[in-house]
């Protein structure tokens, strides 16, 4: 629509994260967010259903993931596909926003309802990746396993990246986590009780 | 307390699952459950906070998991510990209740609130296993990775086991899933874009 729309969305996100951090999620109102951003309430509701959804706008990542997987060559190795997809996601959507993502994490941890919403988001992403692998012809159990691997690589690496202070990019931490996952699973023999 | 208490709990669980299946979760009341079980409402509330919690009584599995991990030898290999713990859990708590667990899964899928509660339960189990590994001296990222592996092995195997009709025990499917996890992770080389 209007040329300033993408900027409005970002300004609203930034203002909301600032206010949630300063005064708490529950205490912050939509009019306060729009006042901080210098925009109208009407503009706010053109972008977000409510103040909570400002923190979960990345749910469009779910659509993006599904689309990306549909576009990949049919014979692409599933793990390569997951790792390449996550590294692209990391570079494009996460790495430019490290401070905001840290603030977002602290806000979500502070509120039970937000923690539940975050779990639902992770569940939705898992379901989409699983469905996309089933569409690619994999057995449901294998598709579920790959979706779990994807979630593990993303969320373990993301936590680590937000905890760290060095310059190592998230995309590289994803490869580190993959290496550690392989090491943990291969060092041990099959359990002795069998 | 009284000698019949464990039996009362089981009768309430069975009655609740039957009624939720027959007439839906939302339409079922606590008095209906206690009438079906031949017990009083007072007895119900000695065991469960509300009708929803009948489906999540296994939350005590969280305490059991933490305790078990504390009792394991300090030098036990983490993956062996996870696999042995899950196989014990499978044999003791899941395998005797396959039909009830199938019915439970269908009930939970039917209700958004129950799906969220289930996600929270999984989150709590993850947090407990992660904390137990940190107590054992592992780095937080490694502990998180191991908790993710445990959740993956359990939930992927459990879904597969509930979908299947053969006699293969859940404890063995957990080993199958571990094998498939290793295969998926080792077949592929590191991603080519690096």
Coordinates of C-alpha atoms in Angstrom, one line a residue:
Chain A
X1 CA 0.0 0.0 0.0
X2 CA 1.5 3.4 1.0
X3 CA 5.3 3.6 0.6
X4 CA 6.0 4.1 4.4
X5 CA 4.2 0.9 5.4
X6 CA 7.2 -1.4 6.0
X7 CA 8.8 1.3 8.0
X8 CA 5.6 1.7 10.1
X9 CA 5.7 -2.0 11.0
X10 CA 9.3 -1.8 12.1
X11 CA 8.7 1.3 14.1
X12 CA 5.7 -0.3 15.9
X13 CA 7.8 -3.4 16.7
X14 CA 10.6 -1.4 18.0
X15 CA 8.3 0.8 20.2
X16 CA 6.5 -2.2 21.5
X17 CA 9.7 -4.0 22.5
X18 CA 11.0 -0.9 24.2
X19 CA 7.8 -0.4 26.2
X20 CA 7.4 -4.0 27.2
X21 CA 11.0 -4.0 28.4
X22 CA 10.6 -0.7 30.3
X23 CA 7.3 -1.2 32.0
X24 CA 6.3 -4.8 31.4
X25 CA 4.1 -6.6 28.8
X26 CA 0.9 -6.5 30.8
X27 CA 1.1 -2.8 31.7
X28 CA 1.7 -1.6 28.1
X29 CA -1.3 -0.5 26.0
X30 CA -1.6 -0.2 22.2
X31 CA -2.1 3.6 22.4
X32 CA 1.2 3.8 24.3
X33 CA 2.9 1.8 21.5
X34 CA 1.5 4.0 18.7
X35 CA 2.3 7.2 20.6
X36 CA 5.9 6.0 21.0
X37 CA 6.1 5.1 17.4
X38 CA 4.5 8.4 16.3
X39 CA 1.7 6.5 14.4
X40 CA -2.1 6.0 14.8
X41 CA -3.9 3.1 16.5
X42 CA -5.6 2.5 13.1
X43 CA -2.1 1.9 11.6
X44 CA -1.3 -0.5 14.4
X45 CA -4.3 -2.7 13.7
X46 CA -3.6 -2.7 10.0
X47 CA -0.4 -4.7 11.0
X48 CA -1.2 -6.6 14.2
X49 CA -4.3 -8.2 15.7
X50 CA -3.2 -7.1 19.2
X51 CA -0.2 -6.1 21.3
X52 CA 0.9 -9.8 21.8
X53 CA 1.1 -10.4 18.0
X54 CA 3.8 -7.8 17.7
X55 CA 6.1 -10.3 19.3
X56 CA 5.1 -13.1 16.9
X57 CA 5.0 -11.4 13.6
X58 CA 7.7 -13.8 12.4
X59 CA 5.0 -16.4 12.2
X60 CA 5.1 -15.5 8.5
X61 CA 8.4 -17.6 8.7
X62 CA 6.1 -20.6 8.7
X63 CA 4.7 -19.8 5.3
X64 CA 8.2 -18.9 4.1
X65 CA 9.5 -22.3 5.3
X66 CA 6.8 -24.2 3.5
X67 CA 7.3 -22.3 0.3
X68 CA 11.1 -22.7 0.4
X69 CA 10.7 -26.5 0.9
X70 CA 8.3 -26.8 -2.0
X71 CA 10.7 -25.0 -4.3
X72 CA 13.7 -27.1 -3.5
X73 CA 14.8 -29.8 -6.0
X74 CA 12.8 -33.0 -5.4
X75 CA 16.0 -35.1 -4.9
X76 CA 17.6 -32.6 -2.4
X77 CA 18.9 -34.4 0.6
X78 CA 16.6 -33.6 3.5
X79 CA 19.3 -32.7 6.1
X80 CA 21.1 -30.5 3.6
X81 CA 17.7 -28.8 2.8
X82 CA 17.1 -28.2 6.6
X83 CA 20.5 -26.8 7.3
X84 CA 20.6 -24.6 4.2
X85 CA 17.1 -23.3 5.0
X86 CA 18.0 -22.5 8.6
X87 CA 21.2 -20.8 7.7
X88 CA 19.4 -18.6 5.2
X89 CA 16.8 -17.8 7.9
X90 CA 19.5 -17.0 10.4
X91 CA 21.3 -14.6 8.0
X92 CA 18.3 -12.8 6.8
X93 CA 15.9 -12.7 9.7
X94 CA 17.9 -13.2 12.9
X95 CA 21.4 -11.8 12.6
X96 CA 20.4 -8.2 11.8
X97 CA 18.1 -8.2 15.0
X98 CA 20.2 -9.6 17.8
X99 CA 19.5 -6.9 20.4
X100 CA 15.7 -7.0 19.6
X101 CA 15.7 -10.8 19.8
X102 CA 17.4 -10.7 23.2
X103 CA 14.8 -8.2 24.5
X104 CA 12.0 -10.3 23.0
X105 CA 13.3 -13.4 24.7
X106 CA 13.3 -11.6 28.1
X107 CA 9.8 -10.3 27.6
X108 CA 8.5 -13.7 26.6
X109 CA 10.1 -15.4 29.6
X110 CA 8.4 -12.8 31.9
X111 CA 4.8 -13.9 31.0
X112 CA 3.2 -17.3 31.1
X113 CA 0.7 -16.5 28.3
X114 CA 3.6 -15.4 26.0
X115 CA 5.6 -18.6 26.8
X116 CA 2.6 -20.6 25.7
X117 CA 2.2 -18.6 22.6
X118 CA 5.8 -19.2 21.8
X119 CA 5.4 -22.9 22.3
X120 CA 2.5 -22.9 19.9
X121 CA 4.6 -21.0 17.3
X122 CA 7.2 -23.7 17.6
X123 CA 4.6 -26.4 17.3
X124 CA 3.2 -24.8 14.1
X125 CA 6.7 -24.5 12.6
X126 CA 7.3 -28.2 13.4
X127 CA 4.0 -29.2 11.8
X128 CA 4.7 -27.2 8.6
X129 CA 8.1 -28.8 8.1
X130 CA 6.8 -32.2 8.8
X131 CA 4.0 -31.7 6.3
X132 CA 6.4 -30.4 3.7
X133 CA 8.6 -33.5 4.0
X134 CA 5.5 -35.8 3.7
X135 CA 4.6 -33.9 0.5
X136 CA 8.2 -34.7 -0.7
X137 CA 7.4 -38.4 -0.3
X138 CA 8.9 -39.2 3.1
X139 CA 7.3 -41.5 5.6
X140 CA 5.5 -39.7 8.4
X141 CA 7.9 -40.9 11.1
X142 CA 10.9 -39.8 9.1
X143 CA 9.3 -36.5 8.3
X144 CA 8.6 -35.9 12.0
X145 CA 12.2 -36.8 12.9
X146 CA 13.5 -34.3 10.4
X147 CA 11.2 -31.6 11.7
X148 CA 12.5 -32.3 15.2
X149 CA 16.1 -32.1 14.0
X150 CA 15.3 -28.7 12.4
X151 CA 13.7 -27.4 15.6
X152 CA 16.6 -28.7 17.7
X153 CA 19.3 -27.1 15.4
X154 CA 17.4 -23.8 15.3
X155 CA 16.4 -23.4 19.0
X156 CA 19.6 -24.7 20.6
X157 CA 21.7 -22.5 18.4
X158 CA 19.5 -19.5 18.8
X159 CA 19.7 -19.7 22.6
X160 CA 23.4 -20.1 22.5
X161 CA 23.8 -17.2 20.1
X162 CA 21.7 -14.9 22.3
X163 CA 23.7 -15.9 25.3
X164 CA 27.1 -15.2 23.7
X165 CA 28.8 -11.9 23.3
X166 CA 31.2 -12.8 20.5
X167 CA 30.8 -12.1 16.7
X168 CA 30.3 -15.8 15.6
X169 CA 27.2 -15.7 13.3
X170 CA 24.1 -17.7 14.1
X171 CA 24.5 -19.4 10.8
X172 CA 27.8 -20.9 11.9
X173 CA 26.5 -21.8 15.3
X174 CA 23.9 -23.9 13.5
X175 CA 26.7 -26.0 11.9
X176 CA 28.4 -26.2 15.4
X177 CA 25.2 -27.6 16.9
X178 CA 24.9 -30.1 14.0
X179 CA 28.5 -31.2 14.7
X180 CA 27.8 -31.5 18.4
X181 CA 24.5 -33.4 17.7
X182 CA 26.4 -35.9 15.6
X183 CA 29.2 -36.2 18.3
X184 CA 26.7 -36.8 21.1
X185 CA 24.9 -39.5 19.0
X186 CA 28.0 -41.3 17.7
X187 CA 30.3 -41.3 20.8
X188 CA 28.0 -43.6 22.6
X189 CA 27.5 -47.2 21.5
X190 CA 23.9 -48.6 21.5
X191 CA 22.7 -48.9 25.1
X192 CA 24.3 -51.8 26.9
X193 CA 21.0 -53.3 28.2
X194 CA 20.1 -54.8 24.9
Chain B
X1 CA -4.1 -43.2 52.5
X2 CA -7.0 -45.6 52.2
X3 CA -6.2 -48.9 50.5
X4 CA -8.4 -48.3 47.5
X5 CA -7.0 -45.0 46.5
X6 CA -4.7 -46.1 43.6
X7 CA -7.6 -48.0 42.2
X8 CA -9.9 -44.9 42.5
X9 CA -7.4 -42.9 40.5
X10 CA -7.3 -45.4 37.7
X11 CA -11.1 -45.7 37.7
X12 CA -11.5 -41.9 37.4
X13 CA -9.0 -41.8 34.5
X14 CA -10.7 -44.6 32.7
X15 CA -14.2 -43.1 33.2
X16 CA -12.9 -39.6 32.0
X17 CA -11.3 -41.0 28.9
X18 CA -14.4 -43.0 28.0
X19 CA -16.7 -39.9 28.5
X20 CA -14.4 -37.5 26.6
X21 CA -14.3 -40.0 23.7
X22 CA -18.1 -40.6 23.7
X23 CA -19.4 -37.0 24.1
X24 CA -16.4 -34.7 23.8
X25 CA -14.1 -33.0 26.3
X26 CA -16.0 -29.8 26.6
X27 CA -19.4 -31.5 27.1
X28 CA -18.2 -33.7 30.0
X29 CA -18.6 -32.7 33.6
X30 CA -16.8 -33.9 36.8
X31 CA -20.0 -35.3 38.3
X32 CA -20.5 -37.3 35.1
X33 CA -17.0 -38.7 35.5
X34 CA -17.5 -39.6 39.1
X35 CA -20.9 -41.2 38.4
X36 CA -19.4 -43.4 35.7
X37 CA -16.5 -44.4 38.0
X38 CA -18.9 -45.0 41.0
X39 CA -17.1 -42.5 43.2
X40 CA -17.8 -39.2 44.8
X41 CA -16.8 -35.7 43.6
X42 CA -14.8 -35.3 46.7
X43 CA -12.7 -38.3 45.8
X44 CA -12.2 -36.8 42.3
X45 CA -10.8 -33.6 43.7
X46 CA -8.5 -35.5 46.0
X47 CA -6.8 -36.7 42.9
X48 CA -7.2 -34.0 40.3
X49 CA -7.5 -30.2 40.2
X50 CA -10.0 -30.3 37.4
X51 CA -11.2 -32.5 34.5
X52 CA -8.4 -31.4 32.3
X53 CA -5.7 -32.6 34.7
X54 CA -7.0 -36.2 34.4
X55 CA -5.3 -36.3 31.0
X56 CA -2.0 -34.9 32.4
X57 CA -1.6 -36.9 35.5
X58 CA 1.6 -38.3 34.0
X59 CA 3.2 -34.9 34.9
X60 CA 4.6 -36.8 37.8
X61 CA 6.8 -38.3 35.1
X62 CA 8.7 -35.0 35.3
X63 CA 9.6 -35.6 39.0
X64 CA 10.5 -39.2 38.2
X65 CA 12.8 -38.2 35.4
X66 CA 14.6 -35.7 37.6
X67 CA 15.0 -38.1 40.4
X68 CA 16.2 -40.9 38.1
X69 CA 18.8 -38.7 36.6
X70 CA 20.1 -37.6 40.0
X71 CA 20.5 -41.3 41.0
X72 CA 22.5 -42.3 37.9
X73 CA 26.3 -42.8 38.3
X74 CA 28.1 -39.4 37.8
X75 CA 30.2 -40.8 34.9
X76 CA 27.2 -42.4 33.0
X77 CA 27.3 -41.5 29.3
X78 CA 24.5 -38.9 28.7
X79 CA 22.9 -40.6 25.7
X80 CA 23.0 -44.0 27.4
X81 CA 21.3 -42.4 30.4
X82 CA 18.5 -40.9 28.1
X83 CA 17.9 -44.1 26.2
X84 CA 17.8 -46.3 29.3
X85 CA 15.5 -43.9 31.0
X86 CA 13.1 -43.6 28.1
X87 CA 13.0 -47.4 27.6
X88 CA 12.2 -47.9 31.3
X89 CA 9.5 -45.2 31.1
X90 CA 8.1 -46.9 27.9
X91 CA 7.9 -50.3 29.5
X92 CA 6.4 -49.2 32.8
X93 CA 4.2 -46.3 32.0
X94 CA 3.3 -46.5 28.3
X95 CA 3.2 -50.1 27.1
X96 CA 0.5 -51.3 29.5
X97 CA -1.8 -48.4 28.4
X98 CA -1.7 -48.4 24.6
X99 CA -5.5 -48.1 24.0
X100 CA -5.9 -45.4 26.7
X101 CA -3.0 -43.5 25.2
X102 CA -4.6 -43.7 21.7
X103 CA -7.9 -42.4 23.1
X104 CA -6.0 -39.7 25.0
X105 CA -4.2 -38.6 21.9
X106 CA -7.5 -38.3 20.0
X107 CA -9.1 -36.2 22.8
X108 CA -6.1 -33.8 23.0
X109 CA -6.1 -33.3 19.2
X110 CA -9.8 -32.3 19.4
X111 CA -9.3 -29.3 21.7
X112 CA -7.1 -26.3 21.3
X113 CA -6.7 -25.7 25.0
X114 CA -5.6 -29.4 25.5
X115 CA -3.1 -29.1 22.7
X116 CA -1.6 -26.1 24.4
X117 CA -1.5 -27.9 27.8
X118 CA 0.3 -30.8 26.1
X119 CA 2.9 -28.5 24.6
X120 CA 3.5 -27.0 28.1
X121 CA 3.9 -30.5 29.5
X122 CA 6.5 -31.3 26.9
X123 CA 8.2 -27.9 27.6
X124 CA 8.3 -28.8 31.3
X125 CA 9.9 -32.2 30.7
X126 CA 12.5 -30.6 28.4
X127 CA 13.4 -28.0 31.1
X128 CA 13.7 -30.7 33.8
X129 CA 16.0 -32.9 31.7
X130 CA 18.1 -29.9 30.7
X131 CA 18.4 -28.8 34.4
X132 CA 19.4 -32.3 35.4
X133 CA 22.2 -32.4 32.9
X134 CA 23.5 -29.0 34.0
X135 CA 23.5 -30.4 37.5
X136 CA 25.7 -33.2 36.2
X137 CA 28.2 -30.7 35.0
X138 CA 27.4 -30.3 31.3
X139 CA 27.4 -27.0 29.5
X140 CA 24.0 -25.4 29.1
X141 CA 24.0 -25.8 25.3
X142 CA 25.0 -29.4 25.5
X143 CA 22.3 -30.0 28.2
X144 CA 19.7 -28.4 26.0
X145 CA 20.8 -30.5 23.0
X146 CA 20.5 -33.7 25.0
X147 CA 17.0 -32.7 26.3
X148 CA 16.0 -32.1 22.7
X149 CA 17.3 -35.5 21.7
X150 CA 15.3 -37.1 24.5
X151 CA 12.1 -35.4 23.5
X152 CA 12.7 -36.3 19.9
X153 CA 13.3 -40.0 20.7
X154 CA 10.2 -40.2 22.9
X155 CA 7.7 -38.3 20.9
X156 CA 8.6 -39.5 17.4
X157 CA 8.6 -43.1 18.7
X158 CA 5.4 -42.7 20.7
X159 CA 3.5 -41.3 17.7
X160 CA 4.8 -44.2 15.5
X161 CA 3.8 -46.8 18.2
X162 CA 0.3 -45.4 18.6
X163 CA -0.1 -45.4 14.8
X164 CA 1.0 -49.0 14.4
X165 CA -0.9 -52.2 14.9
X166 CA 1.9 -54.7 15.4
X167 CA 3.3 -56.0 18.6
X168 CA 6.7 -54.2 18.5
X169 CA 7.2 -52.6 21.9
X170 CA 7.7 -48.9 22.3
X171 CA 11.0 -49.5 24.0
X172 CA 12.3 -51.1 20.8
X173 CA 10.9 -48.4 18.6
X174 CA 12.9 -45.9 20.7
X175 CA 16.1 -47.8 19.5
X176 CA 14.8 -47.8 16.0
X177 CA 14.3 -44.0 16.1
X178 CA 17.8 -43.6 17.5
X179 CA 19.1 -45.6 14.6
X180 CA 17.2 -43.5 12.1
X181 CA 18.3 -40.3 13.8
X182 CA 21.9 -41.4 13.4
X183 CA 21.4 -42.5 9.8
X184 CA 19.7 -39.2 8.8
X185 CA 22.5 -37.2 10.4
X186 CA 25.4 -39.2 9.0
X187 CA 24.2 -40.0 5.5
X188 CA 24.6 -36.4 4.5
X189 CA 27.9 -34.6 4.4
X190 CA 28.2 -31.2 5.8
X191 CA 26.2 -28.7 3.7
X192 CA 27.9 -27.9 0.4
X193 CA 27.5 -24.1 0.8
X194 CA 30.4 -23.9 3.2

